[in-house]
CSV table of N, CA and C in Angstrom, one decimal:
chain,number,residue,atom,x,y,z
A,9,MET,N,198.4,80.9,242.5
A,9,MET,CA,198.8,80.4,241.5
A,9,MET,C,199.3,81.1,240.4
A,10,HIS,N,198.7,82.5,240.2
A,10,HIS,CA,199.2,83.5,239.2
A,10,HIS,C,200.7,84.2,239.8
A,11,TYR,N,200.6,84.4,241.0
A,11,TYR,CA,201.5,85.0,241.5
A,11,TYR,C,203.0,84.1,241.6
A,12,LEU,N,202.9,82.4,241.9
A,12,LEU,CA,203.8,81.8,241.8
A,12,LEU,C,204.8,81.5,240.7
A,13,PHE,N,203.8,81.9,239.1
A,13,PHE,CA,203.9,81.7,238.5
A,13,PHE,C,205.7,83.1,238.0
A,14,ILE,N,205.0,84.5,238.5
A,14,ILE,CA,205.1,85.5,238.2
A,14,ILE,C,206.7,85.1,239.0
A,15,ILE,N,206.6,84.9,240.5
A,15,ILE,CA,208.2,84.6,241.0
A,15,ILE,C,208.9,83.8,240.6
A,16,LEU,N,208.2,82.8,240.1
A,16,LEU,CA,209.6,81.7,239.1
A,16,LEU,C,209.8,82.4,238.2
A,17,SER,N,209.3,82.9,237.1
A,17,SER,CA,209.8,83.3,235.8
A,17,SER,C,211.2,84.7,236.7
A,18,LEU,N,210.4,85.3,237.6
A,18,LEU,CA,211.5,86.3,237.8
A,18,LEU,C,212.9,86.0,238.2
A,19,SER,N,212.4,84.5,239.0
A,19,SER,CA,214.3,83.7,239.7
A,19,SER,C,214.9,83.5,238.5
A,20,ILE,N,213.7,83.1,237.4
A,20,ILE,CA,214.7,81.6,236.2
A,20,ILE,C,215.7,83.4,235.5
A,21,TYR,N,214.7,84.4,235.4
A,21,TYR,CA,215.7,85.8,234.7
A,21,TYR,C,216.7,86.5,235.6
A,22,LEU,N,216.3,86.1,236.6
A,22,LEU,CA,217.5,87.2,237.6
A,22,LEU,C,218.9,86.0,237.7
A,23,HIS,N,218.4,84.5,237.1
A,23,HIS,CA,219.0,83.7,237.6
A,23,HIS,C,219.5,82.6,236.4
A,24,ALA,N,219.5,83.7,235.4
A,24,ALA,CA,219.7,82.9,234.1
A,24,ALA,C,221.6,82.5,234.0
A,25,SER,N,222.3,83.4,234.5
A,25,SER,CA,223.5,83.2,234.6
A,25,SER,C,224.2,81.8,235.1
A,26,GLU,N,223.0,81.3,236.3
A,26,GLU,CA,223.6,80.1,236.9
A,26,GLU,C,223.0,79.1,236.2
A,27,PHE,N,222.0,79.2,235.3
A,27,PHE,CA,221.5,78.0,234.6
A,27,PHE,C,222.1,78.2,233.2
A,28,SER,N,223.2,77.8,232.7
A,28,SER,CA,223.8,78.0,231.3
A,28,SER,C,223.3,77.1,230.4
A,29,TYR,N,222.5,76.3,230.9
A,29,TYR,CA,221.4,75.6,230.0
A,29,TYR,C,220.3,76.4,229.0
A,30,ILE,N,219.8,77.7,230.0
A,30,ILE,CA,218.9,78.1,229.7
A,30,ILE,C,219.5,79.2,228.7
A,31,GLN,N,219.2,79.5,226.8
A,31,GLN,CA,219.7,80.8,226.6
A,31,GLN,C,218.5,81.2,225.7
A,32,PRO,N,219.1,82.5,225.8
A,32,PRO,CA,218.1,83.4,225.4
A,32,PRO,C,217.6,83.3,223.6
A,33,ILE,N,216.7,83.3,223.6
A,33,ILE,CA,216.2,82.9,221.5
A,33,ILE,C,215.6,84.5,221.1
A,34,SER,N,216.6,84.8,219.9
A,34,SER,CA,216.5,85.3,219.3
A,34,SER,C,215.7,85.5,218.1
A,35,VAL,N,214.6,86.4,218.2
A,35,VAL,CA,213.3,86.4,216.8
A,35,VAL,C,213.6,87.2,215.7
A,36,GLU,N,213.9,86.8,214.5
A,36,GLU,CA,213.9,87.5,213.4
A,36,GLU,C,213.0,87.5,212.4
A,37,LYS,N,213.0,88.8,212.0
A,37,LYS,CA,211.8,88.7,211.1
A,37,LYS,C,212.0,88.1,210.0
A,38,ALA,N,211.1,87.3,209.0
A,38,ALA,CA,211.4,86.3,207.9
A,38,ALA,C,211.2,88.0,206.7
A,39,PRO,N,212.2,87.5,206.0
A,39,PRO,CA,212.3,88.6,204.6
A,39,PRO,C,210.7,88.2,203.9
A,40,ILE,N,210.1,89.6,203.5
A,40,ILE,CA,209.2,89.4,202.5
A,40,ILE,C,209.5,88.8,201.1
A,41,GLN,N,208.8,88.1,201.0
A,41,GLN,CA,208.5,87.4,199.7
A,41,GLN,C,207.6,87.7,198.9
A,42,ASP,N,208.3,88.2,197.5
A,42,ASP,CA,206.7,88.4,196.9
A,42,ASP,C,206.5,86.8,196.0
A,43,ILE,N,205.3,86.7,196.0
A,43,ILE,CA,204.8,85.2,195.2
A,43,ILE,C,204.5,85.8,193.6
A,44,VAL,N,205.4,84.9,193.1
A,44,VAL,CA,206.1,84.9,191.9
A,44,VAL,C,204.9,84.2,190.7
A,45,THR,N,204.1,84.4,190.1
A,45,THR,CA,203.1,83.4,189.6
A,45,THR,C,203.7,83.0,188.0
A,46,PRO,N,204.1,81.9,188.1
A,46,PRO,CA,205.2,81.4,186.6
A,46,PRO,C,204.5,82.0,185.3
A,47,ILE,N,205.3,82.3,184.3
A,47,ILE,CA,204.2,82.9,183.7
A,47,ILE,C,204.2,81.5,182.3
A,48,LYS,N,202.7,81.6,182.0
A,48,LYS,CA,202.6,80.1,181.2
A,48,LYS,C,202.6,80.6,180.2
A,49,LYS,N,203.1,79.6,179.1
A,49,LYS,CA,203.5,79.4,177.7
A,49,LYS,C,202.0,80.0,176.8
A,50,ASP,N,201.4,80.2,175.9
A,50,ASP,CA,200.5,80.5,175.2
A,50,ASP,C,201.0,80.8,173.5
A,51,SER,N,201.3,79.5,173.2
A,51,SER,CA,201.9,79.3,172.2
A,51,SER,C,200.6,80.3,170.7
A,52,ASP,N,199.9,79.9,170.7
A,52,ASP,CA,199.2,80.5,169.8
A,52,ASP,C,198.3,82.2,170.2
A,53,LEU,N,199.2,83.0,171.3
A,53,LEU,CA,198.8,84.1,171.6
A,53,LEU,C,196.8,84.5,171.8
A,54,ASP,N,196.3,83.2,172.1
A,54,ASP,CA,194.9,83.6,172.0
A,54,ASP,C,194.1,84.0,173.6
A,55,GLY,N,195.4,83.9,174.4
A,55,GLY,CA,195.2,84.5,175.9
A,55,GLY,C,194.7,83.3,176.8
A,56,VAL,N,194.8,81.6,176.2
A,56,VAL,CA,194.7,80.8,176.9
A,56,VAL,C,196.0,79.8,176.9
A,57,SER,N,196.8,79.7,178.3
A,57,SER,CA,197.9,79.0,178.4
A,57,SER,C,197.6,77.4,177.8
A,58,ASP,N,199.1,77.3,176.9
A,58,ASP,CA,199.2,75.6,176.1
A,58,ASP,C,198.5,74.7,177.4
A,59,ASP,N,199.0,74.5,178.5
A,59,ASP,CA,198.4,73.6,179.2
A,59,ASP,C,197.2,73.1,179.8
A,60,ILE,N,196.3,74.1,179.0
A,60,ILE,CA,194.9,74.0,179.4
A,60,ILE,C,194.2,74.1,177.9
A,61,ASP,N,194.7,74.6,176.7
A,61,ASP,CA,194.2,75.2,175.2
A,61,ASP,C,194.0,73.8,174.8
A,62,ILE,N,193.0,73.8,174.4
A,62,ILE,CA,192.4,72.1,173.8
A,62,ILE,C,192.4,72.8,171.9
A,63,CYS,N,192.7,73.7,172.0
A,63,CYS,CA,192.3,74.3,170.6
A,63,CYS,C,194.0,75.1,170.1
A,64,PRO,N,195.2,74.2,170.0
A,64,PRO,CA,196.2,75.1,170.2
A,64,PRO,C,196.6,75.6,169.0
A,65,ASP,N,195.8,75.9,168.1
A,65,ASP,CA,196.4,76.8,167.0
A,65,ASP,C,195.6,77.5,166.4
A,66,THR,N,194.3,78.7,167.4
A,66,THR,CA,193.5,79.2,166.9
A,66,THR,C,194.0,80.5,166.0
A,67,LEU,N,193.5,80.6,164.9
A,67,LEU,CA,194.4,82.0,164.1
A,67,LEU,C,193.5,83.3,164.8
A,68,ASP,N,194.5,84.1,164.8
A,68,ASP,CA,194.5,85.7,165.3
A,68,ASP,C,192.9,86.1,165.5
A,69,TYR,N,192.4,86.1,164.2
A,69,TYR,CA,191.2,86.6,164.3
A,69,TYR,C,189.7,86.2,165.1
A,70,PHE,N,190.1,84.8,166.0
A,70,PHE,CA,189.1,84.1,166.4
A,70,PHE,C,189.1,85.1,168.3
A,71,ALA,N,188.2,85.0,168.7
A,71,ALA,CA,187.9,85.5,170.2
A,71,ALA,C,187.4,83.8,170.6
A,72,VAL,N,188.0,83.2,171.6
A,72,VAL,CA,187.8,81.7,172.0
A,72,VAL,C,187.3,82.1,173.4
A,73,ASP,N,187.0,80.4,174.0
A,73,ASP,CA,186.1,80.4,175.2
A,73,ASP,C,187.2,79.8,176.3
A,74,ASP,N,186.9,79.5,177.5
A,74,ASP,CA,188.2,78.9,178.3
A,74,ASP,C,189.3,78.3,178.1
A,75,PHE,N,188.6,77.4,177.1
A,75,PHE,CA,190.0,76.6,176.8
A,75,PHE,C,190.4,76.5,175.5
A,76,GLY,N,190.4,77.8,174.8
A,76,GLY,CA,190.8,78.3,173.5
A,76,GLY,C,190.6,77.4,172.1
A,77,CYS,N,189.1,77.5,172.4
A,77,CYS,CA,188.5,77.0,171.2
A,77,CYS,C,188.1,78.2,170.5
A,78,PRO,N,187.7,78.4,169.4
A,78,PRO,CA,186.8,79.5,168.9
A,78,PRO,C,185.3,79.5,169.1
A,79,LYS,N,185.1,80.8,169.2
A,79,LYS,CA,183.5,81.3,169.8
A,79,LYS,C,182.9,82.0,168.1
A,80,THR,N,184.3,83.1,168.2
A,80,THR,CA,183.4,83.8,167.3
A,80,THR,C,184.7,84.3,166.3
A,81,ALA,N,184.7,84.9,165.1
A,81,ALA,CA,185.8,85.6,164.1
A,81,ALA,C,185.4,86.8,163.8
A,82,ILE,N,186.2,87.6,164.0
A,82,ILE,CA,185.7,89.0,163.8
A,82,ILE,C,187.0,89.1,162.8
A,83,LEU,N,186.6,89.4,161.9
A,83,LEU,CA,187.6,89.5,160.4
A,83,LEU,C,187.9,90.9,160.2
A,84,ASP,N,188.8,91.0,159.7
A,84,ASP,CA,189.3,92.4,159.0
A,84,ASP,C,188.8,92.8,158.2
A,85,VAL,N,187.7,93.9,158.4
A,85,VAL,CA,187.2,94.0,156.9
A,85,VAL,C,186.8,95.7,156.8
A,86,ALA,N,187.4,96.2,156.1
A,86,ALA,CA,186.6,97.5,155.8
A,86,ALA,C,186.2,97.9,154.3
A,87,PHE,N,184.7,97.8,154.4
A,87,PHE,CA,183.7,97.7,153.2
A,87,PHE,C,184.3,99.3,153.1
A,88,ARG,N,183.8,99.6,152.1
A,88,ARG,CA,183.4,101.3,151.9
A,88,ARG,C,182.2,101.3,152.0
A,89,SER,N,182.0,102.9,152.2
A,89,SER,CA,180.9,103.4,152.7
A,89,SER,C,179.6,102.7,151.4
A,90,ASN,N,178.5,102.0,151.7
A,90,ASN,CA,177.3,102.1,150.6
A,90,ASN,C,177.9,100.8,149.8
A,91,GLN,N,179.0,100.1,150.0
A,91,GLN,CA,179.6,99.1,149.6
A,91,GLN,C,179.5,97.5,149.8
A,92,HIS,N,179.8,96.6,149.2
A,92,HIS,CA,179.7,95.2,149.5
A,92,HIS,C,180.6,94.2,149.0
A,93,THR,N,181.1,94.9,148.5
A,93,THR,CA,182.1,94.0,147.6
A,93,THR,C,183.7,93.9,148.5
A,94,ILE,N,183.9,92.4,148.7
A,94,ILE,CA,184.8,91.8,148.8
A,94,ILE,C,186.3,91.9,148.6
A,95,SER,N,187.4,92.4,149.5
A,95,SER,CA,188.1,93.3,149.1
A,95,SER,C,189.6,91.9,149.0
A,96,ASN,N,190.5,92.1,148.6
A,96,ASN,CA,191.9,91.1,148.3
A,96,ASN,C,192.1,90.8,150.1
A,97,LYS,N,192.1,91.7,150.6
A,97,LYS,CA,192.5,91.2,152.2
A,97,LYS,C,191.9,90.2,152.6
A,98,LEU,N,190.5,90.4,152.5
A,98,LEU,CA,189.2,89.7,153.3
A,98,LEU,C,189.2,88.9,152.8
A,99,SER,N,189.7,88.4,151.1
A,99,SER,CA,189.5,87.2,150.2
A,99,SER,C,190.1,86.1,151.0
A,100,LYS,N,191.7,87.2,151.0
A,100,LYS,CA,192.5,85.9,151.5
A,100,LYS,C,192.1,85.3,153.1
A,101,GLN,N,191.6,86.2,153.9
A,101,GLN,CA,191.1,86.1,155.4
A,101,GLN,C,190.2,84.8,154.9
A,102,LEU,N,189.3,85.1,154.0
A,102,LEU,CA,188.1,83.9,153.9
A,102,LEU,C,188.5,82.8,153.5
A,103,LYS,N,189.6,82.8,153.0
A,103,LYS,CA,190.3,81.4,152.2
A,103,LYS,C,191.2,80.8,153.3
A,104,SER,N,191.6,81.2,154.6
A,104,SER,CA,192.2,80.9,155.4
A,104,SER,C,191.0,80.4,156.6
A,105,PHE,N,190.1,81.2,156.7
A,105,PHE,CA,188.9,80.9,157.4
A,105,PHE,C,188.1,79.5,156.8
A,106,SER,N,188.3,79.4,155.7
A,106,SER,CA,187.8,78.3,154.8
A,106,SER,C,188.4,76.8,155.1
A,107,LYS,N,189.7,77.1,155.2
A,107,LYS,CA,190.3,76.2,155.3
A,107,LYS,C,190.3,75.4,156.9
A,108,PHE,N,189.9,76.4,157.8
A,108,PHE,CA,189.9,75.8,159.2
A,108,PHE,C,188.1,75.6,159.2
A,109,LEU,N,187.4,75.8,158.5
A,109,LEU,CA,185.9,75.3,158.7
A,109,LEU,C,186.3,73.7,157.9
A,110,GLU,N,187.0,73.9,157.0
A,110,GLU,CA,187.1,72.5,156.3
A,110,GLU,C,187.3,71.4,157.3
A,111,GLU,N,188.4,71.7,158.0
A,111,GLU,CA,189.4,71.1,158.9
A,111,GLU,C,188.0,70.9,160.5
A,112,ASN,N,187.6,71.7,160.7
A,112,ASN,CA,186.3,71.8,161.7
A,112,ASN,C,185.0,71.7,161.6
A,113,ILE,N,184.5,70.1,160.7
A,113,ILE,CA,183.2,70.4,160.2
A,113,ILE,C,182.2,70.4,161.2
A,114,SER,N,182.2,70.5,162.3
A,114,SER,CA,181.0,70.0,163.4
A,114,SER,C,181.0,72.1,163.4
A,115,TYR,N,181.4,72.8,162.9
A,115,TYR,CA,181.2,73.8,163.3
A,115,TYR,C,180.3,74.7,162.1
A,116,GLN,N,178.7,75.0,162.6
A,116,GLN,CA,177.6,75.9,161.8
A,116,GLN,C,178.2,77.4,162.1
A,117,ILE,N,178.0,78.1,161.2
A,117,ILE,CA,178.2,79.5,161.1
A,117,ILE,C,177.5,80.6,160.9
A,118,ILE,N,177.0,81.9,161.6
A,118,ILE,CA,176.1,82.8,161.4
A,118,ILE,C,177.1,83.9,161.0
A,119,ILE,N,176.9,84.1,160.3
A,119,ILE,CA,177.6,85.5,159.4
A,119,ILE,C,176.8,86.9,159.6
A,120,TYR,N,177.1,87.9,160.6
A,120,TYR,CA,176.5,89.0,160.8
A,120,TYR,C,176.8,90.3,160.1
A,121,GLY,N,176.3,90.7,158.9
A,121,GLY,CA,176.9,92.0,158.2
A,121,GLY,C,176.3,93.0,159.0
A,122,HIS,N,177.4,94.1,159.3
A,122,HIS,CA,177.2,95.3,159.8
A,122,HIS,C,177.1,96.7,159.2
A,123,THR,N,176.5,97.7,159.2
A,123,THR,CA,176.9,98.9,158.3
A,123,THR,C,177.2,100.0,159.7
A,124,ASP,N,177.6,101.2,159.2
A,124,ASP,CA,177.6,102.6,159.9
A,124,ASP,C,176.2,102.7,160.0
A,125,ASN,N,176.0,104.5,160.6
A,125,ASN,CA,174.2,105.0,160.6
A,125,ASN,C,174.5,106.2,159.5
A,126,VAL,N,175.2,105.9,158.7
A,126,VAL,CA,175.0,107.2,157.3
A,126,VAL,C,173.8,106.4,156.7
A,127,GLY,N,172.5,107.3,156.2
A,127,GLY,CA,172.1,106.5,155.5
A,127,GLY,C,170.7,106.0,156.2
A,128,ASP,N,169.7,105.5,155.2
A,128,ASP,CA,168.0,105.3,156.2
A,128,ASP,C,169.0,103.9,156.5
A,129,PRO,N,168.3,103.3,157.6
A,129,PRO,CA,168.1,102.1,158.2
A,129,PRO,C,167.4,100.9,157.5
A,130,GLN,N,166.6,101.1,156.9
A,130,GLN,CA,166.1,100.3,156.3
A,130,GLN,C,166.7,99.8,155.3
A,131,ASP,N,167.9,100.9,154.3
A,131,ASP,CA,168.7,100.6,153.2
A,131,ASP,C,170.1,99.9,153.8
A,132,ASN,N,169.6,100.5,155.4
A,132,ASN,CA,171.3,99.7,156.0
A,132,ASN,C,171.1,98.3,156.3
A,133,ILE,N,169.6,97.9,156.5
A,133,ILE,CA,169.7,96.6,156.6
A,133,ILE,C,169.9,95.6,155.3
A,134,ILE,N,169.5,96.1,154.3
A,134,ILE,CA,169.6,95.5,152.9
A,134,ILE,C,171.0,95.6,152.3
A,135,LEU,N,172.0,96.5,153.1
A,135,LEU,CA,173.0,96.9,152.4
A,135,LEU,C,173.8,95.7,153.7
A,136,SER,N,173.5,95.5,154.7
A,136,SER,CA,174.5,94.7,155.5
A,136,SER,C,174.2,93.1,155.3
A,137,GLN,N,172.7,92.8,154.9
A,137,GLN,CA,172.7,91.7,154.1
A,137,GLN,C,173.2,91.2,153.2
A,138,LYS,N,173.4,91.9,152.3
A,138,LYS,CA,174.8,92.1,150.8
A,138,LYS,C,175.8,91.2,151.2
A,139,ARG,N,176.6,92.4,152.8
A,139,ARG,CA,177.9,92.2,152.9
A,139,ARG,C,178.1,90.8,153.3
A,140,ALA,N,177.0,90.3,154.1
A,140,ALA,CA,176.7,89.1,154.6
A,140,ALA,C,176.9,87.8,153.7
A,141,GLN,N,175.9,88.1,152.9
A,141,GLN,CA,176.0,87.0,151.7
A,141,GLN,C,177.3,87.2,150.9
A,142,ALA,N,177.8,88.2,150.5
A,142,ALA,CA,179.2,88.5,150.0
A,142,ALA,C,179.8,87.2,150.7
A,143,VAL,N,180.3,87.4,151.7
A,143,VAL,CA,181.1,87.0,152.5
A,143,VAL,C,180.4,85.1,152.3
A,144,LYS,N,179.2,84.6,152.4
A,144,LYS,CA,178.9,83.7,152.3
A,144,LYS,C,179.7,82.9,150.8
A,145,GLU,N,179.0,83.6,149.9
A,145,GLU,CA,179.5,83.0,148.4
A,145,GLU,C,180.9,82.9,148.7
A,146,VAL,N,181.8,83.5,148.9
A,146,VAL,CA,183.5,83.8,149.1
A,146,VAL,C,183.7,82.1,149.7
A,147,LEU,N,183.1,81.8,150.9
A,147,LEU,CA,183.0,80.5,151.4
A,147,LEU,C,182.7,79.5,151.0
A,148,GLN,N,181.3,79.6,150.1
A,148,GLN,CA,181.0,78.4,149.2
A,148,GLN,C,181.8,78.2,148.2
A,149,GLU,N,182.6,79.5,147.3
A,149,GLU,CA,183.6,79.1,146.7
A,149,GLU,C,184.6,78.6,146.9
A,150,ASN,N,184.8,78.7,148.0
A,150,ASN,CA,186.1,77.4,148.8
A,150,ASN,C,185.6,76.3,149.4
A,151,GLY,N,184.6,75.7,149.2
A,151,GLY,CA,184.2,74.6,149.2
A,151,GLY,C,183.7,74.7,150.4
A,152,ILE,N,182.6,75.3,151.2
A,152,ILE,CA,182.4,75.2,152.4
A,152,ILE,C,180.8,75.1,152.1
A,153,SER,N,179.6,74.3,152.6
A,153,SER,CA,178.6,73.9,152.2
A,153,SER,C,177.9,75.0,152.7
A,154,SER,N,176.5,75.5,152.1
A,154,SER,CA,175.7,76.7,152.3
A,154,SER,C,174.8,75.9,153.2
A,155,VAL,N,174.8,74.7,153.8
A,155,VAL,CA,174.1,73.7,154.6
A,155,VAL,C,174.5,74.6,156.1
A,156,ARG,N,176.0,74.7,155.8
A,156,ARG,CA,176.7,75.1,157.3
A,156,ARG,C,176.7,76.9,157.7
A,157,ILE,N,175.9,77.4,156.8
A,157,ILE,CA,176.1,78.8,156.8
A,157,ILE,C,174.6,79.9,156.5
A,158,THR,N,175.0,80.8,157.8
A,158,THR,CA,173.7,81.7,157.7
A,158,THR,C,174.1,82.7,157.5
A,159,ALA,N,173.2,83.8,156.9
A,159,ALA,CA,173.9,85.5,156.7
A,159,ALA,C,172.7,86.1,157.0
A,160,ILE,N,173.4,86.8,158.0
A,160,ILE,CA,172.1,87.8,158.6
A,160,ILE,C,172.5,89.3,158.5
A,161,GLY,N,171.9,89.9,158.0
A,161,GLY,CA,172.2,91.5,158.2
A,161,GLY,C,171.5,92.1,159.1
A,162,ARG,N,173.0,93.2,160.1
A,162,ARG,CA,171.9,93.9,161.2
A,162,ARG,C,171.9,95.5,161.0
A,163,GLY,N,172.0,95.8,159.9
A,163,GLY,CA,172.1,97.3,159.7
A,163,GLY,C,173.1,98.1,160.5
A,164,ASP,N,172.9,98.7,160.9
A,164,ASP,CA,173.2,100.0,161.9
A,164,ASP,C,173.3,99.5,163.6
A,165,LYS,N,172.5,98.4,163.9
A,165,LYS,CA,172.4,97.9,165.1
A,165,LYS,C,173.8,97.3,165.5
A,166,ASP,N,174.3,97.6,166.8
A,166,ASP,CA,175.3,97.2,167.5
A,166,ASP,C,176.7,97.2,166.9
A,167,PRO,N,176.7,99.0,167.1
A,167,PRO,CA,177.9,99.6,166.4
A,167,PRO,C,179.0,99.3,167.4
A,168,ILE,N,180.1,99.4,167.0
A,168,ILE,CA,181.3,98.5,168.1
A,168,ILE,C,182.2,99.7,168.0
A,169,ALA,N,181.4,100.9,167.5
A,169,ALA,CA,182.7,102.3,167.6
A,169,ALA,C,181.8,103.6,167.4
A,170,ASP,N,182.0,105.0,168.0
A,170,ASP,CA,181.3,105.6,167.5
A,170,ASP,C,181.1,106.4,166.0
A,171,ASN,N,180.1,106.3,165.7
A,171,ASN,CA,179.4,106.8,164.6
A,171,ASN,C,179.4,108.0,164.2
A,172,ARG,N,179.9,109.1,165.1
A,172,ARG,CA,180.0,110.7,164.9
A,172,ARG,C,181.4,110.9,164.3
A,173,PHE,N,182.4,109.8,163.9
A,173,PHE,CA,183.8,109.9,163.9
A,173,PHE,C,184.0,109.0,162.1
A,174,ALA,N,184.6,109.2,161.4
A,174,ALA,CA,184.8,108.4,160.2
A,174,ALA,C,185.6,107.2,160.5
A,175,GLU,N,186.4,107.3,161.4
A,175,GLU,CA,187.1,105.7,162.5
A,175,GLU,C,186.3,105.2,162.4
A,176,GLY,N,185.1,105.7,163.7
A,176,GLY,CA,184.2,104.4,164.3
A,176,GLY,C,183.5,104.4,162.9
A,177,ARG,N,182.8,104.7,161.9
A,177,ARG,CA,182.1,104.5,161.3
A,177,ARG,C,182.8,103.2,160.5
A,178,LYS,N,184.2,103.8,160.0
A,178,LYS,CA,185.1,102.2,159.4
A,178,LYS,C,184.7,101.0,160.2
A,179,LYS,N,184.8,101.1,161.5
A,179,LYS,CA,185.0,100.0,162.2
A,179,LYS,C,183.4,99.4,162.2
A,180,ASN,N,182.4,99.9,162.0
A,180,ASN,CA,181.2,99.3,162.1
A,180,ASN,C,180.5,99.3,161.3
A,181,ARG,N,181.7,99.0,159.8
A,181,ARG,CA,180.9,98.7,158.7
A,181,ARG,C,182.1,97.2,158.5
A,182,ARG,N,181.3,95.8,158.9
A,182,ARG,CA,182.3,94.8,159.3
A,182,ARG,C,181.6,93.8,159.6
A,183,ILE,N,181.9,92.7,159.5
A,183,ILE,CA,181.3,91.1,159.2
A,183,ILE,C,182.0,90.6,161.0
A,184,LYS,N,180.9,90.0,161.2
A,184,LYS,CA,181.4,89.2,162.7
A,184,LYS,C,180.8,87.7,162.5
A,185,ILE,N,181.3,86.9,162.7
A,185,ILE,CA,181.0,85.2,162.6
A,185,ILE,C,180.7,85.2,163.7
A,186,LEU,N,179.8,84.2,164.0
A,186,LEU,CA,180.0,83.3,165.2
A,186,LEU,C,179.8,82.0,165.0
A,187,LEU,N,180.3,81.1,165.7
A,187,LEU,CA,180.6,79.4,165.4
A,187,LEU,C,179.7,79.0,166.4
A,188,LEU,N,179.2,78.0,166.1
A,188,LEU,CA,178.4,77.4,166.6
A,188,LEU,C,178.7,75.6,166.4
A,189,LYS,N,178.9,75.1,167.6
A,189,LYS,CA,179.0,73.6,167.6
A,189,LYS,C,177.9,72.9,167.8
């Protein structure tokens, strides 16, 4: 049977001109196309596209979850070494943050105060507690109930930058706010 197929194929090939209804087929390669993912709009620039962002106006100092809602707030704080006073810049951020909390009353917050590693570790815990408490007081002055706020000093634990350098120490003297729903 196999031989019959070969003979039939050869016969058709050799007599193709006699069979005008048999036309050779040309196969071309399809051009390669890149798959382009459309760029989705992210109006509040939080990294979550507008089509799934259920918190569309998130402020820029928030880290957000997969749906664009705030999880934590990292405020741009530059506490001076061994100080816990609130700067004008931080005061403005806290006023904006207070407005967010007024509009989103379901959030409880934990304020974490941090220091660099200069000085006695026990003194750093006290200093970081004073920083967290100072932020709590400003939020209360802006109308946020103390029942919603917990202030915790972390000292020099959890650094985000290298304490061997002045710039790193400056980044470690910070406030982090955790939002709980």
